[in-house]
C-alpha positions as a printed Julia matrix, in Angstrom:
207×3 Matrix{Float64}:
   0.06    0.1    0.03
   1.47    3.47  -0.69
   1.81    6.2    1.5
  -0.95    8.28   0.12
  -2.92    9.6    2.7
  -5.51    7.45   4.09
  -9.42    8.08   3.65
 -10.97    5.51   4.33
 -10.84    1.71   6.53
 -12.47   -1.12   6.08
 -11.34   -3.97   8.04
 -12.05   -6.44  10.46
 -10.35   -6.39  13.26
 -13.0    -8.74  15.35
  -9.72  -11.59  15.29
  -7.14   -9.03  16.77
  -6.34  -10.7   20.24
  -6.13   -7.82  22.65
  -5.71   -7.02  26.51
  -8.26   -7.2   29.06
  -9.76   -3.01  28.58
 -10.6    -3.39  32.3
  -7.26   -3.95  33.33
  -4.75   -2.38  30.41
  -4.83    1.61  30.67
  -0.41    1.1   29.62
  -1.55    2.08  25.99
  -0.44   -1.02  24.77
  -3.48   -2.08  22.77
  -3.33    1.22  20.92
   0.35   -0.42  19.55
  -1.48   -3.92  19.06
  -3.97   -2.44  16.69
  -1.18   -0.77  14.84
   0.71   -3.81  14.34
  -2.52   -5.46  13.11
  -3.04   -2.4   10.98
   0.44   -2.59   9.56
   0.28   -6.43   9.12
  -2.78   -5.73   6.61
  -0.28   -3.4    4.48
  -1.55    0.43   6.1
   1.67    2.55   6.11
   2.25    2.73   9.93
   4.15    5.26  10.59
   5.46    5.96  14.34
   7.68    8.3   13.93
   5.61   10.62  12.07
   2.91   13.65  13.34
  -0.38   11.28  12.75
  -0.15    6.92  12.15
  -1.38    6.93   9.13
  -1.04    9.92   6.43
  -3.67   11.87   6.81
  -5.38    9.96   9.78
  -4.29    9.37  13.51
  -5.3     6.02  15.26
  -7.23    6.26  18.53
  -7.83    3.11  20.7
 -10.02    3.29  23.88
 -12.29    0.94  26.43
 -15.77    0.27  25.73
 -15.68    0.92  29.99
 -13.49    4.31  29.81
 -14.98    7.54  30.43
 -11.82    9.1   30.43
 -11.01   12.6   28.08
  -9.52   11.46  24.99
  -5.06   12.38  25.1
  -4.71   14.17  21.32
  -1.27   14.98  21.54
   2.36   15.93  23.29
   3.56   19.28  23.0
   6.38   21.28  24.64
   6.13   24.79  26.65
   8.24   26.36  23.53
   6.43   24.34  20.82
   2.97   25.43  22.33
   3.71   29.05  22.72
   5.24   29.41  19.29
   3.17   27.43  17.39
  -0.77   28.82  16.54
  -3.22   26.11  16.16
  -2.76   26.47  12.36
   0.83   24.8   12.22
   0.06   22.63  15.37
   0.51   18.89  15.36
  -2.86   18.97  17.36
  -4.79   20.35  14.64
  -2.98   17.24  12.25
  -3.7    14.8   14.68
  -7.63   16.26  14.52
  -8.56   15.82  11.33
  -9.49   12.56  11.05
  -9.31    9.52  13.06
  -9.71    5.93  13.34
 -11.51    5.49  16.76
 -11.42    1.68  17.63
 -13.43    0.32  20.9
 -12.04   -2.2   22.7
 -14.26   -4.27  25.41
 -13.74   -7.59  27.29
 -13.88  -10.43  25.05
 -16.22  -13.16  28.11
 -14.87  -16.17  26.68
 -11.52  -15.87  27.86
 -10.71  -12.29  29.71
  -8.95  -10.81  26.58
  -9.59   -8.17  24.97
 -11.67   -7.41  21.71
 -13.01   -4.76  19.05
 -16.47   -4.04  19.18
 -16.09   -1.13  16.72
 -13.47    0.51  14.59
 -14.68    3.52  12.37
 -13.31    6.33  10.63
 -14.41    9.78  12.08
 -14.0    13.0    9.66
 -13.53   16.1   12.28
 -12.83   18.06   8.89
 -15.73   19.79   9.5
 -15.3    24.07   9.77
 -17.91   24.34  12.88
 -15.75   21.37  14.43
 -12.34   23.07  13.78
 -13.27   26.32  15.09
 -14.32   24.89  18.09
 -10.52   23.15  18.4
  -8.82   26.33  17.41
 -10.95   28.45  20.1
  -9.9    25.85  22.54
  -6.33   25.0   21.79
  -5.52   29.04  21.67
  -7.7    29.95  24.7
  -5.11   27.04  26.58
  -2.26   28.42  24.4
  -2.79   31.78  25.39
  -2.87   31.37  29.23
   0.74   29.07  29.1
   1.71   32.05  26.77
   0.52   34.85  29.72
   1.96   32.44  32.81
   5.82   33.08  31.2
   6.73   29.33  32.86
   6.66   26.03  31.65
   6.23   25.53  35.53
   2.4    26.83  35.67
   0.51   23.8   35.6
  -2.34   22.39  33.44
  -4.5    24.49  31.98
  -8.29   24.27  31.01
 -10.86   25.77  28.81
 -14.48   24.61  28.68
 -13.37   22.14  25.32
 -10.15   21.32  26.14
  -6.93   21.33  28.23
  -3.16   21.34  28.28
  -2.37   18.46  30.84
   1.39   19.46  32.39
   2.77   15.96  32.49
   6.57   16.22  33.54
   9.86   18.21  32.28
   8.23   20.97  30.26
   5.89   18.88  28.23
   1.79   18.74  28.04
  -0.23   16.27  26.62
  -3.28   18.38  25.23
  -6.76   16.42  25.79
 -10.08   16.52  24.42
 -12.68   16.23  27.55
 -14.5    13.15  26.99
 -18.33   15.01  26.94
 -17.13   17.16  24.32
 -15.86   14.42  21.84
 -18.91   12.51  22.26
 -20.66   16.21  21.28
 -18.81   16.09  17.97
 -19.35   12.8   17.21
 -22.83   13.08  17.46
 -23.36   16.19  15.97
 -21.36   14.56  12.6
 -23.99   11.57  12.8
 -26.77   13.55  12.9
 -25.55   15.77   9.96
 -24.18   12.44   7.76
 -27.67   11.32   8.4
 -29.22   14.09   7.63
 -31.38   14.27  11.3
 -33.07   17.68  10.11
 -33.72   17.88   6.94
 -34.62   21.99   7.04
 -31.64   23.91   6.88
 -28.0    23.66   8.98
 -27.94   22.69  12.66
 -25.32   25.02  13.93
 -23.09   23.12  16.49
 -23.33   25.56  18.98
 -26.94   23.88  18.87
 -25.63   20.48  20.95
 -23.57   22.34  23.01
 -25.92   24.46  24.32
 -28.49   21.45  24.64
 -26.95   19.25  27.85
 -29.83   16.89  27.44
 -28.4    15.35  23.77
 -28.63   11.77  24.43
 -25.01   10.43  22.84
């Protein structure tokens, strides 16, 4: 398979043996998913900004409500890099999101869903950019990488160690983004275009 930008992934991962997601939090299942895709011919590149050309691979436990880790940056990189040039933006264009559950037959892990999520919708990109820039400005204003975690209502830069930060999107916000996309794809509303703010202002929307 060439290194052309990957747009779709249509493979069966149900036979891939994974670790029990109730007991695994070390990222090993993500590596196993990447290995399986690589064995199927997908051009996984662990040294690149995204795991696949134009697409990030993300795996998550079915039982987890943890926030989504998007990418790590140093304090200097955050301060000097606007959204448009950031690795975070590149990782939040398209993602192959894989959900893993416990296999009751042997207590291992098994893939229950795997789908490409396209975040390139302009309304979504506006939300992501606003969150990134709000957090970035707080770090710029702090004048020090020792400031600690900085937050917006949507996402945050979580201080890790040394001078590095992990950009994370709140789980509830990620779910709203995906519901927004799902409804647009299904043309949930036949008249007009629903602005994404509708979803963020209606907290009783079931995802």
